[in-house]
Structure formats: structure tokens, C-alpha cells
Amino acid sequence: MNILGIDFEDWFHPELIQKYISNEKHEPKVVNGIGKILELLRKHETQATFFVVGELLESNPELLDLILENDHEIAFHTMKHTRIDSPNFKEQFENEILIFKKLTNNKSKGFRAPSFSLNQSSSWLIDVLEKNDYLYDSSVVPAKTNMYGIPNADKKPYKITSKCLENNSTNGKIIEFPLLVTKFLGKKLPAGGGFYLRTLPTRIIENAIKSYEKNDIPGVFYIHSWELTPEFMPKIELSKKDSFITYHNLDKAFDRMEKLLEKFEFTSFKKYLKN
Ligand SMILES: [Zn+2]
């Protein structure tokens, strides 16, 4: 069984867009695509985990019921999509996790760091998750890319601690679910969604999932809300490189995700843990 997480964020949240826009309040647009995402999951009888950027629940509180009444899971992706290794973020995060707890009636037990920014300088976050009765984290990509990655981390779920992010600690309490990776042209590469779903040949991703299934490891997959509903995603002018990473093949993501939902079984983290 594989696991699907939807990083539910709006047009102004992706890191590569944030640096081009002002700090003022922006009007959410991508939230309006939630019906289309729920319909896709319903059609394929799939449950998923929604890692929601908390401020969207403040502006659109109806999102919580829509997610829960369709038997999906709500989880935390920070309040404003801040990198967790940003300077002085620790104190702010301790506050944010309490705000999100209130907004979700204490339903959130899982976390994903924006831009997979869990690393040595942000490992304190695991202790905060423990203190707040979280059960799992899914912020580790066991491959090195320009933007993130812990290349030596285990591929199968393990108990993570703030002292050891890479593999199992017997005294750990938080379960880490590393994202799907594969070997491509001799190099370890992320294959668990997002930019890689849009860019890699579909066959590479399918083979990666099959090889995890053969080894009885859950293929942990992610997709952004705005990748499934690009019609609600305004195009901002970015540098060539940032634009490629953010928008390349954006109109192909939905169909590619749907093909994977046809071929493989996915569930939410919560349901995976229950079984
Ligand atoms: Zn995100």
C-alpha cells in the first residue's frame, strides 16, 4: 500500500514564488479547487492526507469539514508556509502548532515541512512534534537535490529523533515517512511527486513505486493542490529557472496523478498507520 499526501497551499505559498511577491495579504484562489481534488479522490476511492497551510483554514474554515467528511486526513504544513530552518522560527512554530490544533479541533497528528526544509539546523522541530502528541512526520527526501534532501536517510519508515534524522532510533516516538526516491542514470533522485512527477518520464515513477511494493515499503507520494488545479493558479513572472521548477508541465500533473491512482493503491498516513 502506498501513501498520498496533498500539500494544500495557495498560489502565494510556494517558496520560489514568495520571494517575488510583497508581504501583504493575498487573496486565496487555489482553495476554490478543492472540489475538483475531492472528486478525483472519490472517483478512485482513495483516501489522502491534506497537509494544509494553516492560514487557509482561517480564511476558509469550511475546508476542514470538506476534508474530514470525505474521510481524508488533516495534517500540518505550518501556518504560512515558512521554511522551518528560517532564523528564529522555533518560537513561532511552538505558537503555530497550538493555533493549528485549535483550528482543527486537535485532529492533526502529522507534519510536513515546507520545501522539505527539515535538516540539522531545524531538527528541534521533531521535539516540538513529540511534545504536542504528533504521531508522524513526512519531510525527509532520501536524495540530494539543489533545494533539499538527506541522501543517506532510510527509504522505509523509521523512528526519527532530533539527534538522528537519518535512521531508526529505538527511543524515537515520531515516525518518519521518507518520500519515494529512485535511481535514474546511476543517480538517486526524488520520484515522489511534485516537480519530479511533472518532469520525469512516467515509467520511471511507476517503476519506483513497483520496486517499493516488491520490498513492502510504502511509496510515499506528494502533490501540491495547485498542481491538480492549475486553472486556479495565476502565473507570476519568475526567473527562468524558478519558472521552470514551478510551472514546467503544470498542465500535465493532473492526468499523471490520475494514471497513478488507476494503477496503484494509495491511502492516507492515518489509515496506513491503523493497518
Ligand atoms: Zn508546501
PDB file of C-alpha atoms and ligand atoms in Angstrom:
ATOM      1  CA  MET A   1       0.000   0.000   0.000  1.00  0.00           C
ATOM      2  CA  ASN A   2       1.247   3.476  -0.923  1.00  0.00           C
ATOM      3  CA  ILE A   3       0.558   6.791   0.785  1.00  0.00           C
ATOM      4  CA  LEU A   4      -0.701  10.023  -0.757  1.00  0.00           C
ATOM      5  CA  GLY A   5      -0.174  13.461   0.790  1.00  0.00           C
ATOM      6  CA  ILE A   6      -1.631  16.578  -0.782  1.00  0.00           C
ATOM      7  CA  ASP A   7       0.308  19.700   0.156  1.00  0.00           C
ATOM      8  CA  PHE A   8      -2.642  22.048   0.295  1.00  0.00           C
ATOM      9  CA  GLU A   9      -1.401  25.573  -0.287  1.00  0.00           C
ATOM     10  CA  ASP A  10      -2.340  28.616  -2.355  1.00  0.00           C
ATOM     11  CA  TRP A  11      -0.728  30.476  -5.254  1.00  0.00           C
ATOM     12  CA  PHE A  12       1.308  32.769  -2.963  1.00  0.00           C
ATOM     13  CA  HIS A  13       2.820  29.988  -0.815  1.00  0.00           C
ATOM     14  CA  PRO A  14       5.447  28.150  -2.924  1.00  0.00           C
ATOM     15  CA  GLU A  15       8.935  29.213  -1.824  1.00  0.00           C
ATOM     16  CA  LEU A  16      10.051  30.166  -5.324  1.00  0.00           C
ATOM     17  CA  ILE A  17       7.035  32.479  -5.708  1.00  0.00           C
ATOM     18  CA  GLN A  18       7.154  34.053  -2.219  1.00  0.00           C
ATOM     19  CA  LYS A  19      10.366  35.900  -2.976  1.00  0.00           C
ATOM     20  CA  TYR A  20       8.771  37.733  -5.937  1.00  0.00           C
ATOM     21  CA  ILE A  21       5.659  38.994  -4.170  1.00  0.00           C
ATOM     22  CA  SER A  22       5.102  41.531  -1.408  1.00  0.00           C
ATOM     23  CA  ASN A  23       4.390  40.621   2.186  1.00  0.00           C
ATOM     24  CA  GLU A  24       0.840  41.948   2.213  1.00  0.00           C
ATOM     25  CA  LYS A  25      -2.242  39.710   2.484  1.00  0.00           C
ATOM     26  CA  HIS A  26      -3.079  37.847  -0.715  1.00  0.00           C
ATOM     27  CA  GLU A  27      -6.446  36.580  -1.754  1.00  0.00           C
ATOM     28  CA  PRO A  28      -6.603  32.761  -1.827  1.00  0.00           C
ATOM     29  CA  LYS A  29      -7.618  31.349  -5.204  1.00  0.00           C
ATOM     30  CA  VAL A  30      -6.391  27.743  -5.269  1.00  0.00           C
ATOM     31  CA  VAL A  31      -8.677  26.873  -2.316  1.00  0.00           C
ATOM     32  CA  ASN A  32     -11.527  27.039  -4.834  1.00  0.00           C
ATOM     33  CA  GLY A  33     -10.166  23.903  -6.495  1.00  0.00           C
ATOM     34  CA  ILE A  34     -10.790  21.649  -3.511  1.00  0.00           C
ATOM     35  CA  GLY A  35     -13.984  20.220  -5.025  1.00  0.00           C
ATOM     36  CA  LYS A  36     -12.077  19.021  -8.072  1.00  0.00           C
ATOM     37  CA  ILE A  37      -9.439  17.348  -5.877  1.00  0.00           C
ATOM     38  CA  LEU A  38     -12.060  15.642  -3.693  1.00  0.00           C
ATOM     39  CA  GLU A  39     -13.869  14.436  -6.808  1.00  0.00           C
ATOM     40  CA  LEU A  40     -10.661  12.926  -8.222  1.00  0.00           C
ATOM     41  CA  LEU A  41     -10.071  11.037  -4.968  1.00  0.00           C
ATOM     42  CA  ARG A  42     -13.720   9.921  -4.786  1.00  0.00           C
ATOM     43  CA  LYS A  43     -13.590   8.615  -8.354  1.00  0.00           C
ATOM     44  CA  HIS A  44     -10.617   6.413  -7.476  1.00  0.00           C
ATOM     45  CA  GLU A  45     -11.882   5.504  -3.993  1.00  0.00           C
ATOM     46  CA  THR A  46      -8.705   6.884  -2.486  1.00  0.00           C
ATOM     47  CA  GLN A  47      -8.182   8.485   0.908  1.00  0.00           C
ATOM     48  CA  ALA A  48      -5.402  11.036   1.265  1.00  0.00           C
ATOM     49  CA  THR A  49      -3.744  13.263   3.834  1.00  0.00           C
ATOM     50  CA  PHE A  50      -4.094  17.005   3.300  1.00  0.00           C
ATOM     51  CA  PHE A  51      -1.069  18.883   4.656  1.00  0.00           C
ATOM     52  CA  VAL A  52      -2.783  22.249   4.942  1.00  0.00           C
ATOM     53  CA  VAL A  53      -1.118  25.665   5.276  1.00  0.00           C
ATOM     54  CA  GLY A  54      -2.909  26.850   8.420  1.00  0.00           C
ATOM     55  CA  GLU A  55      -3.778  30.391   7.389  1.00  0.00           C
ATOM     56  CA  LEU A  56      -6.079  28.923   4.717  1.00  0.00           C
ATOM     57  CA  LEU A  57      -8.253  27.468   7.493  1.00  0.00           C
ATOM     58  CA  GLU A  58      -8.501  30.954   8.992  1.00  0.00           C
ATOM     59  CA  SER A  59      -9.784  32.448   5.724  1.00  0.00           C
ATOM     60  CA  ASN A  60     -11.716  29.341   4.582  1.00  0.00           C
ATOM     61  CA  PRO A  61     -12.796  27.349   7.669  1.00  0.00           C
ATOM     62  CA  GLU A  62     -15.114  25.188   5.529  1.00  0.00           C
ATOM     63  CA  LEU A  63     -12.020  23.357   4.207  1.00  0.00           C
ATOM     64  CA  LEU A  64     -11.739  21.349   7.425  1.00  0.00           C
ATOM     65  CA  ASP A  65     -15.194  19.779   7.139  1.00  0.00           C
ATOM     66  CA  LEU A  66     -14.779  19.149   3.410  1.00  0.00           C
ATOM     67  CA  ILE A  67     -11.596  17.206   4.094  1.00  0.00           C
ATOM     68  CA  LEU A  68     -12.869  15.268   7.114  1.00  0.00           C
ATOM     69  CA  GLU A  69     -16.374  14.432   5.919  1.00  0.00           C
ATOM     70  CA  ASN A  70     -14.851  12.756   2.866  1.00  0.00           C
ATOM     71  CA  ASP A  71     -12.803  10.537   5.192  1.00  0.00           C
ATOM     72  CA  HIS A  72      -9.478  12.198   4.386  1.00  0.00           C
ATOM     73  CA  GLU A  73      -6.945  13.276   6.986  1.00  0.00           C
ATOM     74  CA  ILE A  74      -5.910  16.787   8.004  1.00  0.00           C
ATOM     75  CA  ALA A  75      -2.242  17.459   8.837  1.00  0.00           C
ATOM     76  CA  PHE A  76       0.036  20.449   9.320  1.00  0.00           C
ATOM     77  CA  HIS A  77       2.214  22.330   6.814  1.00  0.00           C
ATOM     78  CA  THR A  78       2.952  25.430   9.038  1.00  0.00           C
ATOM     79  CA  MET A  79       0.656  28.463   9.266  1.00  0.00           C
ATOM     80  CA  LYS A  80       2.175  30.477   6.383  1.00  0.00           C
ATOM     81  CA  HIS A  81       4.398  28.018   4.525  1.00  0.00           C
ATOM     82  CA  THR A  82       7.594  29.221   6.211  1.00  0.00           C
ATOM     83  CA  ARG A  83      10.780  27.176   5.832  1.00  0.00           C
ATOM     84  CA  ILE A  84      11.331  25.597   9.235  1.00  0.00           C
ATOM     85  CA  ASP A  85      15.072  26.350   9.048  1.00  0.00           C
ATOM     86  CA  SER A  86      14.345  30.092   8.832  1.00  0.00           C
ATOM     87  CA  PRO A  87      16.147  32.115  11.542  1.00  0.00           C
ATOM     88  CA  ASN A  88      14.259  32.252  14.869  1.00  0.00           C
ATOM     89  CA  PHE A  89      11.370  30.143  13.604  1.00  0.00           C
ATOM     90  CA  LYS A  90      11.345  27.786  16.605  1.00  0.00           C
ATOM     91  CA  GLU A  91       9.423  30.055  18.979  1.00  0.00           C
ATOM     92  CA  GLN A  92       6.959  30.990  16.248  1.00  0.00           C
ATOM     93  CA  PHE A  93       6.382  27.324  15.411  1.00  0.00           C
ATOM     94  CA  GLU A  94       5.589  26.426  19.023  1.00  0.00           C
ATOM     95  CA  ASN A  95       2.845  29.019  18.810  1.00  0.00           C
ATOM     96  CA  GLU A  96       1.698  27.964  15.323  1.00  0.00           C
ATOM     97  CA  ILE A  97       1.217  24.333  16.297  1.00  0.00           C
ATOM     98  CA  LEU A  98      -1.188  25.433  19.075  1.00  0.00           C
ATOM     99  CA  ILE A  99      -3.132  27.681  16.697  1.00  0.00           C
ATOM    100  CA  PHE A 100      -3.465  24.816  14.206  1.00  0.00           C
ATOM    101  CA  LYS A 101      -4.568  22.490  16.998  1.00  0.00           C
ATOM    102  CA  LYS A 102      -7.455  24.859  17.774  1.00  0.00           C
ATOM    103  CA  LEU A 103      -8.351  25.355  14.110  1.00  0.00           C
ATOM    104  CA  THR A 104      -8.590  21.589  13.577  1.00  0.00           C
ATOM    105  CA  ASN A 105     -10.119  20.522  16.927  1.00  0.00           C
ATOM    106  CA  ASN A 106      -6.921  18.641  17.748  1.00  0.00           C
ATOM    107  CA  LYS A 107      -7.276  16.376  14.673  1.00  0.00           C
ATOM    108  CA  SER A 108      -3.786  16.928  13.250  1.00  0.00           C
ATOM    109  CA  LYS A 109      -1.211  14.246  14.067  1.00  0.00           C
ATOM    110  CA  GLY A 110       1.150  14.637  11.119  1.00  0.00           C
ATOM    111  CA  PHE A 111       3.520  17.262   9.756  1.00  0.00           C
ATOM    112  CA  ARG A 112       5.355  18.106   6.556  1.00  0.00           C
ATOM    113  CA  ALA A 113       7.988  20.869   6.368  1.00  0.00           C
ATOM    114  CA  PRO A 114       7.552  23.378   3.525  1.00  0.00           C
ATOM    115  CA  SER A 115      10.170  22.744   0.821  1.00  0.00           C
ATOM    116  CA  PHE A 116      11.260  19.648   2.803  1.00  0.00           C
ATOM    117  CA  SER A 117      13.309  22.027   4.993  1.00  0.00           C
ATOM    118  CA  LEU A 118      13.922  19.527   7.808  1.00  0.00           C
ATOM    119  CA  ASN A 119      17.706  19.345   8.326  1.00  0.00           C
ATOM    120  CA  GLN A 120      20.372  19.624  11.047  1.00  0.00           C
ATOM    121  CA  SER A 121      19.504  23.261  11.746  1.00  0.00           C
ATOM    122  CA  SER A 122      15.765  22.591  12.076  1.00  0.00           C
ATOM    123  CA  SER A 123      15.824  19.197  13.818  1.00  0.00           C
ATOM    124  CA  TRP A 124      14.414  20.838  17.022  1.00  0.00           C
ATOM    125  CA  LEU A 125      11.076  20.538  15.267  1.00  0.00           C
ATOM    126  CA  ILE A 126      10.902  16.798  15.994  1.00  0.00           C
ATOM    127  CA  ASP A 127      10.960  17.556  19.755  1.00  0.00           C
ATOM    128  CA  VAL A 128       8.108  20.049  19.337  1.00  0.00           C
ATOM    129  CA  LEU A 129       6.073  17.444  17.432  1.00  0.00           C
ATOM    130  CA  GLU A 130       6.681  14.930  20.256  1.00  0.00           C
ATOM    131  CA  LYS A 131       5.638  17.436  22.910  1.00  0.00           C
ATOM    132  CA  ASN A 132       2.390  18.099  21.039  1.00  0.00           C
ATOM    133  CA  ASP A 133       1.408  14.432  20.653  1.00  0.00           C
ATOM    134  CA  TYR A 134       2.069  14.227  16.939  1.00  0.00           C
ATOM    135  CA  LEU A 135       2.496  10.720  15.537  1.00  0.00           C
ATOM    136  CA  TYR A 136       4.461  11.212  12.354  1.00  0.00           C
ATOM    137  CA  ASP A 137       6.453  13.484  10.081  1.00  0.00           C
ATOM    138  CA  SER A 138       6.986  13.272   6.329  1.00  0.00           C
ATOM    139  CA  SER A 139       9.694  15.803   5.483  1.00  0.00           C
ATOM    140  CA  VAL A 140      12.688  13.639   4.570  1.00  0.00           C
ATOM    141  CA  VAL A 141      13.688  13.061   0.945  1.00  0.00           C
ATOM    142  CA  PRO A 142      16.487  10.435   0.882  1.00  0.00           C
ATOM    143  CA  ALA A 143      18.269  12.004  -2.120  1.00  0.00           C
ATOM    144  CA  LYS A 144      20.292  15.157  -2.639  1.00  0.00           C
ATOM    145  CA  THR A 145      18.847  17.935  -4.780  1.00  0.00           C
ATOM    146  CA  ASN A 146      19.727  21.621  -5.116  1.00  0.00           C
ATOM    147  CA  MET A 147      16.946  22.579  -2.740  1.00  0.00           C
ATOM    148  CA  TYR A 148      16.720  19.800  -0.133  1.00  0.00           C
ATOM    149  CA  GLY A 149      17.397  16.189   0.724  1.00  0.00           C
ATOM    150  CA  ILE A 150      19.011  13.884   3.299  1.00  0.00           C
ATOM    151  CA  PRO A 151      20.752  11.467   0.912  1.00  0.00           C
ATOM    152  CA  ASN A 152      21.718   8.837   3.496  1.00  0.00           C
ATOM    153  CA  ALA A 153      18.309   8.575   5.132  1.00  0.00           C
ATOM    154  CA  ASP A 154      16.473   5.245   5.155  1.00  0.00           C
ATOM    155  CA  LYS A 155      13.850   4.621   2.481  1.00  0.00           C
ATOM    156  CA  LYS A 156      11.481   2.763   4.776  1.00  0.00           C
ATOM    157  CA  PRO A 157       9.596   4.439   7.668  1.00  0.00           C
ATOM    158  CA  TYR A 158      11.605   4.746  10.885  1.00  0.00           C
ATOM    159  CA  LYS A 159      11.513   6.415  14.286  1.00  0.00           C
ATOM    160  CA  ILE A 160      13.152   9.808  13.983  1.00  0.00           C
ATOM    161  CA  THR A 161      14.645  11.974  16.747  1.00  0.00           C
ATOM    162  CA  SER A 162      16.096  15.479  16.778  1.00  0.00           C
ATOM    163  CA  LYS A 163      19.525  13.871  17.254  1.00  0.00           C
ATOM    164  CA  CYS A 164      19.205  11.431  14.369  1.00  0.00           C
ATOM    165  CA  LEU A 165      17.233  12.368  11.270  1.00  0.00           C
ATOM    166  CA  GLU A 166      18.558   9.556   9.065  1.00  0.00           C
ATOM    167  CA  ASN A 167      17.546   6.216  10.501  1.00  0.00           C
ATOM    168  CA  ASN A 168      15.790   4.395  13.297  1.00  0.00           C
ATOM    169  CA  SER A 169      16.312   5.397  16.926  1.00  0.00           C
ATOM    170  CA  THR A 170      14.841   2.921  19.385  1.00  0.00           C
ATOM    171  CA  ASN A 171      13.922   5.773  21.743  1.00  0.00           C
ATOM    172  CA  GLY A 172      12.211   7.731  18.965  1.00  0.00           C
ATOM    173  CA  LYS A 173       8.489   8.495  19.195  1.00  0.00           C
ATOM    174  CA  ILE A 174       7.756  10.221  15.884  1.00  0.00           C
ATOM    175  CA  ILE A 175       7.528   8.005  12.799  1.00  0.00           C
ATOM    176  CA  GLU A 176       9.261   9.453   9.767  1.00  0.00           C
ATOM    177  CA  PHE A 177       7.788   8.597   6.361  1.00  0.00           C
ATOM    178  CA  PRO A 178      10.512   9.374   3.787  1.00  0.00           C
ATOM    179  CA  LEU A 179       9.367  10.366   0.296  1.00  0.00           C
ATOM    180  CA  LEU A 180       9.711   7.976  -2.644  1.00  0.00           C
ATOM    181  CA  VAL A 181      13.105   8.035  -4.397  1.00  0.00           C
ATOM    182  CA  THR A 182      14.627   6.078  -7.268  1.00  0.00           C
ATOM    183  CA  LYS A 183      17.877   5.535  -9.143  1.00  0.00           C
ATOM    184  CA  PHE A 184      17.993   7.200 -12.533  1.00  0.00           C
ATOM    185  CA  LEU A 185      21.110   7.136 -14.742  1.00  0.00           C
ATOM    186  CA  GLY A 186      23.095   5.980 -11.709  1.00  0.00           C
ATOM    187  CA  LYS A 187      21.919   8.844  -9.511  1.00  0.00           C
ATOM    188  CA  LYS A 188      19.489   8.842  -6.590  1.00  0.00           C
ATOM    189  CA  LEU A 189      16.562  11.095  -7.437  1.00  0.00           C
ATOM    190  CA  PRO A 190      13.281  12.051  -5.787  1.00  0.00           C
ATOM    191  CA  ALA A 191      10.386  10.284  -7.532  1.00  0.00           C
ATOM    192  CA  GLY A 192       7.635  11.022  -5.038  1.00  0.00           C
ATOM    193  CA  GLY A 193       5.700  13.743  -6.830  1.00  0.00           C
ATOM    194  CA  GLY A 194       5.658  17.475  -7.459  1.00  0.00           C
ATOM    195  CA  PHE A 195       8.275  18.708  -9.917  1.00  0.00           C
ATOM    196  CA  TYR A 196       9.511  15.132 -10.440  1.00  0.00           C
ATOM    197  CA  LEU A 197       6.037  13.874 -11.357  1.00  0.00           C
ATOM    198  CA  ARG A 198       5.846  16.672 -13.929  1.00  0.00           C
ATOM    199  CA  THR A 199       9.359  16.206 -15.289  1.00  0.00           C
ATOM    200  CA  LEU A 200      10.496  12.556 -15.101  1.00  0.00           C
ATOM    201  CA  PRO A 201       9.158  10.015 -17.600  1.00  0.00           C
ATOM    202  CA  THR A 202       6.070   8.406 -16.049  1.00  0.00           C
ATOM    203  CA  ARG A 203       7.633   4.980 -16.456  1.00  0.00           C
ATOM    204  CA  ILE A 204      10.473   5.893 -14.037  1.00  0.00           C
ATOM    205  CA  ILE A 205       7.963   6.814 -11.334  1.00  0.00           C
ATOM    206  CA  GLU A 206       5.859   3.708 -11.909  1.00  0.00           C
ATOM    207  CA  ASN A 207       8.945   1.511 -11.663  1.00  0.00           C
ATOM    208  CA  ALA A 208       9.968   3.227  -8.438  1.00  0.00           C
ATOM    209  CA  ILE A 209       6.557   2.505  -6.876  1.00  0.00           C
ATOM    210  CA  LYS A 210       6.689  -1.114  -8.101  1.00  0.00           C
ATOM    211  CA  SER A 211      10.122  -1.644  -6.592  1.00  0.00           C
ATOM    212  CA  TYR A 212       8.937  -0.270  -3.219  1.00  0.00           C
ATOM    213  CA  GLU A 213       5.882  -2.526  -3.376  1.00  0.00           C
ATOM    214  CA  LYS A 214       8.122  -5.513  -4.026  1.00  0.00           C
ATOM    215  CA  ASN A 215      10.118  -4.672  -0.894  1.00  0.00           C
ATOM    216  CA  ASP A 216       6.993  -3.997   1.144  1.00  0.00           C
ATOM    217  CA  ILE A 217       7.875  -0.331   1.658  1.00  0.00           C
ATOM    218  CA  PRO A 218       5.110   2.267   1.265  1.00  0.00           C
ATOM    219  CA  GLY A 219       5.717   4.579  -1.691  1.00  0.00           C
ATOM    220  CA  VAL A 220       5.139   7.986  -0.108  1.00  0.00           C
ATOM    221  CA  PHE A 221       3.861  10.370  -2.761  1.00  0.00           C
ATOM    222  CA  TYR A 222       3.097  14.102  -2.664  1.00  0.00           C
ATOM    223  CA  ILE A 223       1.337  16.533  -4.916  1.00  0.00           C
ATOM    224  CA  HIS A 224       0.523  20.204  -4.465  1.00  0.00           C
ATOM    225  CA  SER A 225      -3.079  21.369  -4.574  1.00  0.00           C
ATOM    226  CA  TRP A 226      -2.105  23.910  -7.264  1.00  0.00           C
ATOM    227  CA  GLU A 227      -0.642  21.156  -9.450  1.00  0.00           C
ATOM    228  CA  LEU A 228      -4.026  19.437  -9.526  1.00  0.00           C
ATOM    229  CA  THR A 229      -5.914  22.684 -10.178  1.00  0.00           C
ATOM    230  CA  PRO A 230      -3.629  24.861 -12.346  1.00  0.00           C
ATOM    231  CA  GLU A 231      -6.718  26.713 -13.605  1.00  0.00           C
ATOM    232  CA  PHE A 232      -6.832  28.464 -10.206  1.00  0.00           C
ATOM    233  CA  MET A 233      -3.082  29.216 -10.187  1.00  0.00           C
ATOM    234  CA  PRO A 234      -2.223  32.686 -11.516  1.00  0.00           C
ATOM    235  CA  LYS A 235       1.071  32.757 -13.422  1.00  0.00           C
ATOM    236  CA  ILE A 236       3.608  35.079 -11.824  1.00  0.00           C
ATOM    237  CA  GLU A 237       6.640  36.272 -13.742  1.00  0.00           C
ATOM    238  CA  LEU A 238       9.665  34.489 -12.267  1.00  0.00           C
ATOM    239  CA  SER A 239      13.273  33.970 -13.324  1.00  0.00           C
ATOM    240  CA  LYS A 240      13.754  31.319 -15.996  1.00  0.00           C
ATOM    241  CA  LYS A 241      14.969  28.718 -13.524  1.00  0.00           C
ATOM    242  CA  ASP A 242      12.309  29.379 -10.871  1.00  0.00           C
ATOM    243  CA  SER A 243       9.641  29.407 -13.546  1.00  0.00           C
ATOM    244  CA  PHE A 244      10.803  26.016 -14.861  1.00  0.00           C
ATOM    245  CA  ILE A 245      10.717  24.427 -11.402  1.00  0.00           C
ATOM    246  CA  THR A 246       7.338  25.922 -10.556  1.00  0.00           C
ATOM    247  CA  TYR A 247       5.409  25.764 -13.830  1.00  0.00           C
ATOM    248  CA  HIS A 248       7.027  23.120 -16.074  1.00  0.00           C
ATOM    249  CA  ASN A 249       4.375  20.687 -17.355  1.00  0.00           C
ATOM    250  CA  LEU A 250       1.904  22.075 -14.836  1.00  0.00           C
ATOM    251  CA  ASP A 251      -0.987  21.147 -17.113  1.00  0.00           C
ATOM    252  CA  LYS A 252       0.168  17.503 -17.161  1.00  0.00           C
ATOM    253  CA  ALA A 253       0.208  16.901 -13.402  1.00  0.00           C
ATOM    254  CA  PHE A 254      -3.495  16.068 -13.007  1.00  0.00           C
ATOM    255  CA  ASP A 255      -3.519  13.416 -15.736  1.00  0.00           C
ATOM    256  CA  ARG A 256      -0.282  11.869 -14.498  1.00  0.00           C
ATOM    257  CA  MET A 257      -1.622  11.699 -10.946  1.00  0.00           C
ATOM    258  CA  GLU A 258      -4.863  10.164 -12.180  1.00  0.00           C
ATOM    259  CA  LYS A 259      -2.938   7.452 -14.080  1.00  0.00           C
ATOM    260  CA  LEU A 260      -1.072   6.569 -10.882  1.00  0.00           C
ATOM    261  CA  LEU A 261      -4.351   6.408  -8.962  1.00  0.00           C
ATOM    262  CA  GLU A 262      -5.649   3.985 -11.610  1.00  0.00           C
ATOM    263  CA  LYS A 263      -2.587   1.752 -11.434  1.00  0.00           C
ATOM    264  CA  PHE A 264      -1.652   1.795  -7.742  1.00  0.00           C
ATOM    265  CA  GLU A 265      -3.366   1.878  -4.372  1.00  0.00           C
ATOM    266  CA  PHE A 266      -2.843   4.857  -2.099  1.00  0.00           C
ATOM    267  CA  THR A 267      -4.186   5.768   1.314  1.00  0.00           C
ATOM    268  CA  SER A 268      -3.733   8.439   3.987  1.00  0.00           C
ATOM    269  CA  PHE A 269      -0.945   8.275   6.592  1.00  0.00           C
ATOM    270  CA  LYS A 270      -3.556   7.793   9.303  1.00  0.00           C
ATOM    271  CA  LYS A 271      -5.147   4.793   7.579  1.00  0.00           C
ATOM    272  CA  TYR A 272      -1.739   3.333   6.795  1.00  0.00           C
ATOM    273  CA  LEU A 273      -0.756   3.544  10.465  1.00  0.00           C
ATOM    274  CA  LYS A 274      -4.027   1.942  11.550  1.00  0.00           C
ATOM    275  CA  ASN A 275      -3.374  -1.168   9.465  1.00  0.00           C
TER     276      ASN A 275
HETATM  277 ZN    ZN B   1       4.405  23.167   0.537  1.00  0.00          ZN
END
